[in-house]
Tab-separated table of C-alpha atoms and ligand atoms in Angstrom:
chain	number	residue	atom	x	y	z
A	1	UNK	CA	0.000	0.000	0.000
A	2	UNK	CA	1.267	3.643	-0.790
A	3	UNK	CA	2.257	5.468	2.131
A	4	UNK	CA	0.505	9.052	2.569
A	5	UNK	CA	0.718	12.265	4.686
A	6	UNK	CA	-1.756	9.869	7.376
A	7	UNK	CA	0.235	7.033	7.747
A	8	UNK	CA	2.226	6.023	10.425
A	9	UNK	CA	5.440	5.883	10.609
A	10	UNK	CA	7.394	3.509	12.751
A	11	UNK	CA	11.954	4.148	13.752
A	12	UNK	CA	13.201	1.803	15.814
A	13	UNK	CA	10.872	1.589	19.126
A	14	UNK	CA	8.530	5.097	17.930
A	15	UNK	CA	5.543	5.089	16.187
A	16	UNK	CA	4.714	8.648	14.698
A	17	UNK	CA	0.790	8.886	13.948
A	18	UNK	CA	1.576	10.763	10.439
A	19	UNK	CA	4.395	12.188	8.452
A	20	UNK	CA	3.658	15.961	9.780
A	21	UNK	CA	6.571	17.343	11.766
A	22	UNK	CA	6.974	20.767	13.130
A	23	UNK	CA	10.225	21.979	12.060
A	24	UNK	CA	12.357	23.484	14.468
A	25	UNK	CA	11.899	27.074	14.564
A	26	UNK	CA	13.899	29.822	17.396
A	27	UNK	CA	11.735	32.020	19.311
A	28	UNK	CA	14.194	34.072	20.496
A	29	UNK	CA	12.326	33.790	24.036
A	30	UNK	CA	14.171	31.853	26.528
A	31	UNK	CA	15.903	34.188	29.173
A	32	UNK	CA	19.011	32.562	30.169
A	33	UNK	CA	18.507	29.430	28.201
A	34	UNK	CA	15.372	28.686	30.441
A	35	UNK	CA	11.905	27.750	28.434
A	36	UNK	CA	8.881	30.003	29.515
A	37	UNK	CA	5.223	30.112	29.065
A	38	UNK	CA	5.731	30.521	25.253
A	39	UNK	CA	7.309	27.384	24.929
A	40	UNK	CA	4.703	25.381	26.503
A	41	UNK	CA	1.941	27.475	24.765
A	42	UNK	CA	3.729	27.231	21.096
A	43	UNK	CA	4.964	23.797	21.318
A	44	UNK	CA	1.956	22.902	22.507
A	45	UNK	CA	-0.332	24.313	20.567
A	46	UNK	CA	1.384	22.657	17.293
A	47	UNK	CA	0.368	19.099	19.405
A	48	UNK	CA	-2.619	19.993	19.685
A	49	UNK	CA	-2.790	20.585	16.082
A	50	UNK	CA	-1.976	17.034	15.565
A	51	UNK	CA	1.279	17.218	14.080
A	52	UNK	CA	3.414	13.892	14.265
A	53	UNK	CA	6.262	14.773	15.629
A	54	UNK	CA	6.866	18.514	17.572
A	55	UNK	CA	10.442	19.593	17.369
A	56	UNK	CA	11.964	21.850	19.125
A	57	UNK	CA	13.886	25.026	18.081
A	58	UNK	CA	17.786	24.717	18.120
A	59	UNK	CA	18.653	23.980	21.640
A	60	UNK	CA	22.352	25.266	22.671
A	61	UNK	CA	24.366	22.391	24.413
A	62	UNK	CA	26.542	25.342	25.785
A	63	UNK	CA	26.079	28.894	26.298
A	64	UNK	CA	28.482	29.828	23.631
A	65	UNK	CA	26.343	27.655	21.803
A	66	UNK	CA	23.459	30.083	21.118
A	67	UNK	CA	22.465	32.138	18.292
A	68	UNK	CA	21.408	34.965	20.407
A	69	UNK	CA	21.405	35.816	24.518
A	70	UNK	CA	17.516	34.552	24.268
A	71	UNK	CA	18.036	31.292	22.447
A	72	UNK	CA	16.724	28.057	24.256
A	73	UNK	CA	19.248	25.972	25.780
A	74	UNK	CA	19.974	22.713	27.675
A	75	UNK	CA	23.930	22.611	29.353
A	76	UNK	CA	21.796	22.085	32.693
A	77	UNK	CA	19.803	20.200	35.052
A	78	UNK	CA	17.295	23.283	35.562
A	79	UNK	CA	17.322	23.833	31.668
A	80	UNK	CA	15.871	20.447	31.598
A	81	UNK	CA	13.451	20.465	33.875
A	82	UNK	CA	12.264	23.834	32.701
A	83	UNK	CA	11.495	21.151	29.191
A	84	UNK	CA	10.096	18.483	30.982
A	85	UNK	CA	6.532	19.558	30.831
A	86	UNK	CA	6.523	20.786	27.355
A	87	UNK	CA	7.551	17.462	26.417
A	88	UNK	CA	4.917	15.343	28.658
A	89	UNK	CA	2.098	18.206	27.685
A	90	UNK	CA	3.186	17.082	23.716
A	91	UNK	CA	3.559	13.334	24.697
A	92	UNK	CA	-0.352	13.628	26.056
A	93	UNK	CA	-1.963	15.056	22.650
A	94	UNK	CA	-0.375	12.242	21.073
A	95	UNK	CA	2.876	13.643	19.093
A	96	UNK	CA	6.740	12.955	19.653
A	97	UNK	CA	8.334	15.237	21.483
A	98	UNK	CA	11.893	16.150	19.667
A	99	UNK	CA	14.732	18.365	20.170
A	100	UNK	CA	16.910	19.932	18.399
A	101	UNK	CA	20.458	19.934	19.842
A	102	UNK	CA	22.322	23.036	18.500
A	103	UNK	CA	26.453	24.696	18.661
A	104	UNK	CA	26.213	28.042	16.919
A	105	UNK	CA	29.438	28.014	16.390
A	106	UNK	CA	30.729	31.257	14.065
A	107	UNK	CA	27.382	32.705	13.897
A	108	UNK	CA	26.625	32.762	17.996
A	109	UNK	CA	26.552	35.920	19.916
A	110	UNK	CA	23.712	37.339	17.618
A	111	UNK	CA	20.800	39.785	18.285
A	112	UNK	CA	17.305	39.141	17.707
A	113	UNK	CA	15.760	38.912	13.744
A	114	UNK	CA	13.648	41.817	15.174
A	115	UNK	CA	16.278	43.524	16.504
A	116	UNK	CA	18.619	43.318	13.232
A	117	UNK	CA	20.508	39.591	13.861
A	118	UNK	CA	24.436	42.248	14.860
A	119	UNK	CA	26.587	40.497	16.969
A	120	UNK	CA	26.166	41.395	20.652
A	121	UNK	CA	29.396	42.208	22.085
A	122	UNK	CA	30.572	41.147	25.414
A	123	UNK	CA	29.658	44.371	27.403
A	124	UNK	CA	25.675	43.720	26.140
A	125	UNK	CA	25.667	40.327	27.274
A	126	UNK	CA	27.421	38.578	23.984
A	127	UNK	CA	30.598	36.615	24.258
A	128	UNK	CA	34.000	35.520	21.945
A	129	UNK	CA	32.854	32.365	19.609
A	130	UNK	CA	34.210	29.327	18.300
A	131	UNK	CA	34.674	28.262	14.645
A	132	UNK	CA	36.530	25.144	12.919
A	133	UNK	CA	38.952	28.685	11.549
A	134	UNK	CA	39.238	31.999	13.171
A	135	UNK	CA	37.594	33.602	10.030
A	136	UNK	CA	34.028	35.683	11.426
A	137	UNK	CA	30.610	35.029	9.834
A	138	UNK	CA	31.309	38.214	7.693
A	139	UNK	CA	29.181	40.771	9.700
A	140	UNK	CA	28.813	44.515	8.614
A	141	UNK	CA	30.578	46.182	11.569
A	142	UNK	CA	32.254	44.599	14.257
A	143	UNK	CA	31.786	40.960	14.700
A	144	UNK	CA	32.508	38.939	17.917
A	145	UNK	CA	35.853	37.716	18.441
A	146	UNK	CA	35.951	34.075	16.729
A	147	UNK	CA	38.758	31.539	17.150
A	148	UNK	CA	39.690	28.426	15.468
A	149	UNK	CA	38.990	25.413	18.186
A	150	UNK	CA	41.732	23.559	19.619
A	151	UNK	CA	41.407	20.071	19.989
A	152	UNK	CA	40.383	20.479	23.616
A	153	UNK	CA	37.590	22.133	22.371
A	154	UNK	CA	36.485	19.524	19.883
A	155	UNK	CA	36.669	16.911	22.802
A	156	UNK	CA	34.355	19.588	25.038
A	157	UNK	CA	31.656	20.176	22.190
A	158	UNK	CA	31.637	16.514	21.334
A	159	UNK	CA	31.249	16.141	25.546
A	160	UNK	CA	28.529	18.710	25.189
A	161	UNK	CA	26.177	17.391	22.877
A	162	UNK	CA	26.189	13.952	24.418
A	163	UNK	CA	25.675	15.517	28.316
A	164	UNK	CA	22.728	17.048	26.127
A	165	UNK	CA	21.623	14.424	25.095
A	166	UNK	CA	21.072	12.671	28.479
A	167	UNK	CA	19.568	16.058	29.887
A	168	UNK	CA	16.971	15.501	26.603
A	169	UNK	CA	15.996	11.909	27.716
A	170	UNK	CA	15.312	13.437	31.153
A	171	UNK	CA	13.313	15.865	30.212
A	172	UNK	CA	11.410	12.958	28.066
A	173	UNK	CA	11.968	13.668	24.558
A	174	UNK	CA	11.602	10.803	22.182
A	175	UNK	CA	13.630	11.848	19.259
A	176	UNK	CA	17.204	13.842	19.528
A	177	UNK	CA	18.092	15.676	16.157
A	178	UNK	CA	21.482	16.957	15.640
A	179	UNK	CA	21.703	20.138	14.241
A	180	UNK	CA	24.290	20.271	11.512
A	181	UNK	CA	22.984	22.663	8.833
A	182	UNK	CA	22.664	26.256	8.479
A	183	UNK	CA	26.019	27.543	8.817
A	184	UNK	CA	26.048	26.763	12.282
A	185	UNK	CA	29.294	24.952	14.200
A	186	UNK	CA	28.848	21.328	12.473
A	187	UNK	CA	28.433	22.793	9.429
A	188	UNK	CA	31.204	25.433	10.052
A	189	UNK	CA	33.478	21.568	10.096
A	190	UNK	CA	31.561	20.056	6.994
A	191	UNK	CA	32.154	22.960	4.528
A	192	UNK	CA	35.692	23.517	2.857
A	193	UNK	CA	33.777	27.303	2.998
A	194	UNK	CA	34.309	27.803	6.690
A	195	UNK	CA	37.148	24.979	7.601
A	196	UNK	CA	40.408	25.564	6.847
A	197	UNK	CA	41.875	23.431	9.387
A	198	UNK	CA	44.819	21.026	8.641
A	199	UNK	CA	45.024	18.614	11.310
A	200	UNK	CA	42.226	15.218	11.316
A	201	UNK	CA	38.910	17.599	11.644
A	202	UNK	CA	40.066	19.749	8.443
A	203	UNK	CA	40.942	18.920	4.738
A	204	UNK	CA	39.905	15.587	3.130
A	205	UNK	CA	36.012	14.577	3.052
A	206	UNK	CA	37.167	12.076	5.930
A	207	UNK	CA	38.199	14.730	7.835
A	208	UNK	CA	35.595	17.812	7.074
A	209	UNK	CA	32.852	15.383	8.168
A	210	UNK	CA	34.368	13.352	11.218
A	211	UNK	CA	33.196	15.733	13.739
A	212	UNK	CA	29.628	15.644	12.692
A	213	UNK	CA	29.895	11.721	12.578
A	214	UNK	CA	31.825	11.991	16.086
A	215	UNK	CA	28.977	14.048	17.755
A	216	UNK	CA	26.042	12.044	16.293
A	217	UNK	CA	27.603	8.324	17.569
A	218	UNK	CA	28.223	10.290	21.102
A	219	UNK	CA	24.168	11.394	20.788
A	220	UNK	CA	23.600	7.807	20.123
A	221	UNK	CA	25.952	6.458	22.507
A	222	UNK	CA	23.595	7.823	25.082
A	223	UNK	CA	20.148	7.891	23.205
A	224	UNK	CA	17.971	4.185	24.102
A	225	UNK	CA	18.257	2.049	21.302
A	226	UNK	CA	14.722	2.239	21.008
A	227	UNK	CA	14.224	5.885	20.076
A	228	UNK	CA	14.864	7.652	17.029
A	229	UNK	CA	18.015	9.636	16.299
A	230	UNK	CA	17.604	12.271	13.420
A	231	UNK	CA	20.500	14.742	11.409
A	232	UNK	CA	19.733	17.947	10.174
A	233	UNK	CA	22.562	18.954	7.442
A	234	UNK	CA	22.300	21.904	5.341
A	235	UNK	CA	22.711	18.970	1.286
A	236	UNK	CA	24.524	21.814	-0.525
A	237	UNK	CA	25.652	25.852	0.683
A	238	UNK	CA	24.517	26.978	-2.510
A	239	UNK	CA	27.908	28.281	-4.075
A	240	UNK	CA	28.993	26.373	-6.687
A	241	UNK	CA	31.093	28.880	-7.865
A	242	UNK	CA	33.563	27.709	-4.940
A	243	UNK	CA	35.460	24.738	-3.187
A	244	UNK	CA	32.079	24.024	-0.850
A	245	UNK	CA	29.712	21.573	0.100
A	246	UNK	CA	27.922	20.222	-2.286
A	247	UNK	CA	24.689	17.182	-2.514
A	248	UNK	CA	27.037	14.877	-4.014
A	249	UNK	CA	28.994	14.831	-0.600
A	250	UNK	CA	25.817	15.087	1.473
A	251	UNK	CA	24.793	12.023	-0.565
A	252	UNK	CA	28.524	10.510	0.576
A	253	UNK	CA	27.763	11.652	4.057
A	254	UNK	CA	24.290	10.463	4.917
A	255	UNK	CA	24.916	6.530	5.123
A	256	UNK	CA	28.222	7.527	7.560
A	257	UNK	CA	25.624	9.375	9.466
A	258	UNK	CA	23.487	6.439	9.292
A	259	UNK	CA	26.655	3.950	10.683
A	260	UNK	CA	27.567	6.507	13.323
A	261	UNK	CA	23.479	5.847	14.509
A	262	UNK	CA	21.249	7.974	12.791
A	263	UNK	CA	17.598	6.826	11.891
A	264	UNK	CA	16.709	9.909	9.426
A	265	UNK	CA	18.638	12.624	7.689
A	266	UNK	CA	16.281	16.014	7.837
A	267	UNK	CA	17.572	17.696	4.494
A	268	UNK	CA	17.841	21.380	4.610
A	269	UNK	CA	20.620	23.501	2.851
A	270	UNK	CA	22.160	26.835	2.535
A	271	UNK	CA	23.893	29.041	5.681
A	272	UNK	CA	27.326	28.990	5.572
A	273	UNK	CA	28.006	32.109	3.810
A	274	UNK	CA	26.018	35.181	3.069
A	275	UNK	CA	27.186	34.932	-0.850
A	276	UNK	CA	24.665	31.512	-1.179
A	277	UNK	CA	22.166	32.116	-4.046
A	278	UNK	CA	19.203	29.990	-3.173
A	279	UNK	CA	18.426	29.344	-6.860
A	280	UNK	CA	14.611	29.338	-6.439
A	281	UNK	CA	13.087	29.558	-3.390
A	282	UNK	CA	9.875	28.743	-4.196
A	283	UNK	CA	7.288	25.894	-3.161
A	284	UNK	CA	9.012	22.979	-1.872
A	285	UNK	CA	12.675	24.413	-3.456
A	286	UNK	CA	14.675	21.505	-1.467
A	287	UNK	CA	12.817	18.395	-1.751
A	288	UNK	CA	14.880	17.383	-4.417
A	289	UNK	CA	17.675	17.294	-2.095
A	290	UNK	CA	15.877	15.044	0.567
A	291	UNK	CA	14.696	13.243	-2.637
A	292	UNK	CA	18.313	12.339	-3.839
A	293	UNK	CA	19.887	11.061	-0.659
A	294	UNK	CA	16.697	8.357	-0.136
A	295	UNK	CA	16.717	7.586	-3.770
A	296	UNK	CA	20.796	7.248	-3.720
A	297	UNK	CA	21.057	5.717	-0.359
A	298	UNK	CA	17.950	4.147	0.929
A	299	UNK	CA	17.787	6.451	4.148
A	300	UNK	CA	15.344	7.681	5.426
A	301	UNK	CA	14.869	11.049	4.915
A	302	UNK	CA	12.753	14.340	5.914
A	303	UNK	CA	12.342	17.238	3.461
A	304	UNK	CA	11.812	20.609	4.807
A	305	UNK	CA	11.307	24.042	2.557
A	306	UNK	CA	8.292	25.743	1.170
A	307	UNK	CA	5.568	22.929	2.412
A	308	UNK	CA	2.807	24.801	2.431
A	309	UNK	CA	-0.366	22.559	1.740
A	310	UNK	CA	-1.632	19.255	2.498
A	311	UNK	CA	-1.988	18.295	-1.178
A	312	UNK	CA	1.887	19.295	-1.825
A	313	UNK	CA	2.661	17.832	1.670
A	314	UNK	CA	0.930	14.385	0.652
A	315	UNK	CA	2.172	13.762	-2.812
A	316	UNK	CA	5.563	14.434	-1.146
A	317	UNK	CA	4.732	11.105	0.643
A	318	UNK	CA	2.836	9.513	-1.757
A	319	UNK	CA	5.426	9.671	-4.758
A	320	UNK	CA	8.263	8.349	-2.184
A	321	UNK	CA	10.148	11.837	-1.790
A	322	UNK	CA	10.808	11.957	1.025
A	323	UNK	CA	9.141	10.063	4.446
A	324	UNK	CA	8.441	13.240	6.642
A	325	UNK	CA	6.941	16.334	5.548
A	326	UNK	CA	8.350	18.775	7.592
A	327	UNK	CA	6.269	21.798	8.154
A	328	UNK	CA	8.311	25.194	9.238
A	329	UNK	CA	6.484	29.061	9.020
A	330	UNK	CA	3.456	27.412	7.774
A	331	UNK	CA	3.228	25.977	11.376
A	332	UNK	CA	3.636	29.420	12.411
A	333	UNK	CA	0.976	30.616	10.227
A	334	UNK	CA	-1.852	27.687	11.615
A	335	UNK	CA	-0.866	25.922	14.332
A	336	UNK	CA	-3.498	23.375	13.413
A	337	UNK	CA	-2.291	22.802	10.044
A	338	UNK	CA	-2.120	18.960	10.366
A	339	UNK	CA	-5.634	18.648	11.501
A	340	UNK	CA	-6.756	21.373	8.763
A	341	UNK	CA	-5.265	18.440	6.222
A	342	UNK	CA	-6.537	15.436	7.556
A	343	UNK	CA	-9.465	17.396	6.891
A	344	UNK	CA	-8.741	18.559	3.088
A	345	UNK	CA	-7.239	15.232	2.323
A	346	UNK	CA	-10.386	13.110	3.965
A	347	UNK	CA	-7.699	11.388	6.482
A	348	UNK	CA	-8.599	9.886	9.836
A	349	UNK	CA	-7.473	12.790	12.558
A	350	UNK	CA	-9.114	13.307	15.565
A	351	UNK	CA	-9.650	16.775	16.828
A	352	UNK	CA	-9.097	17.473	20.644
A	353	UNK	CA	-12.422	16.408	22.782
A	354	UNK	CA	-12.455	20.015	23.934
A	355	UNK	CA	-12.933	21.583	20.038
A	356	UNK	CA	-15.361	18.569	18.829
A	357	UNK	CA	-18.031	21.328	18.945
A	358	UNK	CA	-16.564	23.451	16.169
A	359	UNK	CA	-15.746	20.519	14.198
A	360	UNK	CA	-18.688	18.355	14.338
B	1	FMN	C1	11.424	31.819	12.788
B	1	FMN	C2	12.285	30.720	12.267
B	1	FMN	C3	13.202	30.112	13.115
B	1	FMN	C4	13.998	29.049	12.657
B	1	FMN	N1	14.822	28.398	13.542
B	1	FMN	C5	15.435	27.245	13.162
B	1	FMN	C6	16.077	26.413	14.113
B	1	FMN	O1	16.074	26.675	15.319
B	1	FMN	N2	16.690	25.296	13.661
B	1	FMN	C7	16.670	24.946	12.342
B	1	FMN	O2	17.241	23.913	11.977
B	1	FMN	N3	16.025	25.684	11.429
B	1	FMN	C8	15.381	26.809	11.816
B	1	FMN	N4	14.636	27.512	10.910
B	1	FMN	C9	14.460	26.976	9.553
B	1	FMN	C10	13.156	26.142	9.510
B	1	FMN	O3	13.224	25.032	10.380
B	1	FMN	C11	12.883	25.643	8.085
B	1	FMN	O4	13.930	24.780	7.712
B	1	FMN	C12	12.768	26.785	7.089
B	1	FMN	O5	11.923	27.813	7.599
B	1	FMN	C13	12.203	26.300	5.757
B	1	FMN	O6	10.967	25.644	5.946
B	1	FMN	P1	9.542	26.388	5.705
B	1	FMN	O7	9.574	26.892	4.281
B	1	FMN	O8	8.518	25.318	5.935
B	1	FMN	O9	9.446	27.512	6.696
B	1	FMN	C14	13.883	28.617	11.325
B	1	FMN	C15	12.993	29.268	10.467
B	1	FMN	C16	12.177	30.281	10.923
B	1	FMN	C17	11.187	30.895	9.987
């Protein structure tokens, strides 16, 4: 039988009730690392709305992990207790609870989208960075002091994500994803863009990608067999006019990801460098990426990027793209956008008990 946006979808010990996943998306809310109110009422609100999964926005395994002063983290106990009920409260309206575990890497130490995304410096509550090189995200004006890591550092961010990782299965998330797209600190390692290093994280293909391969075995080293362990990686930066990362090396990458213990590779792109020219960002402008790694390797895979409807969303499913549709700013747009397609699409989805009146 052909799957569809409805069916379920079983990785190792987790069934997902449909292909819908929230993508993960920052709020830019979370004083101190700690998640508030909004957290609870945003994440939850996308359960509710009968999503499949419900991921998290990047999470910062370390302060100097964090895109900006007000990004979400989880380098402590009372980080992860501040998650626990978001994840239970998304556990009881039947989705997954996922996180996202993030290193910003280069492009930490950031203000706010609304309040122009200019590195904070130290004196405003920003702090020095950490890159693969000591080049800086090229900022207009003054960006924060970046150096290249030392291999203490590699051990410590490796260390990082994994402590994460057992603070996430606390807090009683089902699925981890690593966060290795975007630009951000894996990424910084995977792209000959932003790593000129020349010792065994730098170079060769072997080399570029070992750190992403160390950190997601370490994830998995502590992650139950049972559960679900995903990899977000930017397939190509999207300048081909350079020595960068391309899909042909994400295709290379994904079954080493898969070895190291990943169940699904969530296929984004772009965000190393500000010279990327998406080529055309319109309706679903990277499934063909998530499309190439499962037809070249068999992997599971996610696509993410312009899903905006539950016909698009389905036939994604349907004609074997990809086996998630993963749902970003239309999320943000209606929180209830898996239930509004069960609906379109004639699919079995309950509404919550408490709505049945404006349903019925
Ligand atoms: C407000 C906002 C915050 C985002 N934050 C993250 C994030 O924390 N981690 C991540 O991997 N991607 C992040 N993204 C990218 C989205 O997850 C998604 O990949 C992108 O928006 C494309 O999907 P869409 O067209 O469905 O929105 C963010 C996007 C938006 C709009």
């Amino acid at each position: 039988m052909t799957d569809s946006l409805f069916s379920r979808f079983s990785l190792r010990g987790t069934t997902i009730a449909n292909r819908v996943m929230v993508s993960p998306m920052c709020q830019y809310s979370a004083p101190d690392g700690v998640a508030t109110d909004w957290h609870l009422v945003h994440l939850g609100s996308r359960a509710v709305g009968g999503a499949g999964i419900v991921m998290t926005e990047a999470t910062a395994v370390e302060p100097r992990g964090r895109i900006s002063p007000q990004d979400l983290g989880i380098w402590n106990h009372e980080l992860a207790d501040a998650l626990a009920p978001i994840a239970a409260f998304i556990r009881s309206q039947g989705s997954v609870p996922a996180i996202q575990l993030a290193h910003a890497g280069r492009k930490a130490s950031k203000s706010r989208p609304w309040e122009g995304s200019r590195p904070v410096s130290p004196d405003d509550g920003g702090w020095d960075v950490i890159a693969p090189s000591d080049d800086p995200w090229p900022y207009e004006g003054e960006p924060p002091r970046t150096s290249a890591m030392t291999a203490d550092d590699v051990d410590d961010v490796i260390d990082a994500f994994a402590r994460a990782a057992e603070r996430a299965l606390e807090a009683g998330f089902e699925i981890a994803e690593v966060h290795a797209a975007h630009g951000y600190l894996l990424h910084e390692f995977l792209s000959p863009v932003t790593n000129r290093r020349d010792d065994a994280y730098g170079g060769s293909f072997e080399n570029r990608t070992r750190l992403t391969r160390e950190v997601t075995a370490a994830v998995r080293a502590v992650w139950p067999d049972d559960r679900p362990v995903f990899v977000r990686i930017s397939a190509t930066d999207w300048l081909p006019d350079r020595d960068s990362w391309d899909l042909d090396q994400s295709i290379r990458l994904a079954p080493l990801l898969a070895e190291a213990g990943a169940d699904l590779i969530d296929v984004s792109a772009g965000g190393v460098h500000p010279d990327q020219r998406v080529p055309d960002p319109g309706p679903g402008y990277q499934i063909p990426y998530a499309e190439a790694i499962r037809e070249e390797t068999d992997l599971a895979v996610g696509a993410v990027g312009g899903i905006t409807t539950p016909r698009q969303a389905d036939q994604l499913i349907r004609n074997g793209r990809a086996d998630l549709a993963i749902v970003g700013r239309e999320h943000l747009r209606d929180p209830y956008f898996a239930l509004h397609a069960a609906g379109e699409l004639g699919a079995d989805a309950e509404w919550p008990v408490q709505y049945r009146r404006a349903v019925d």
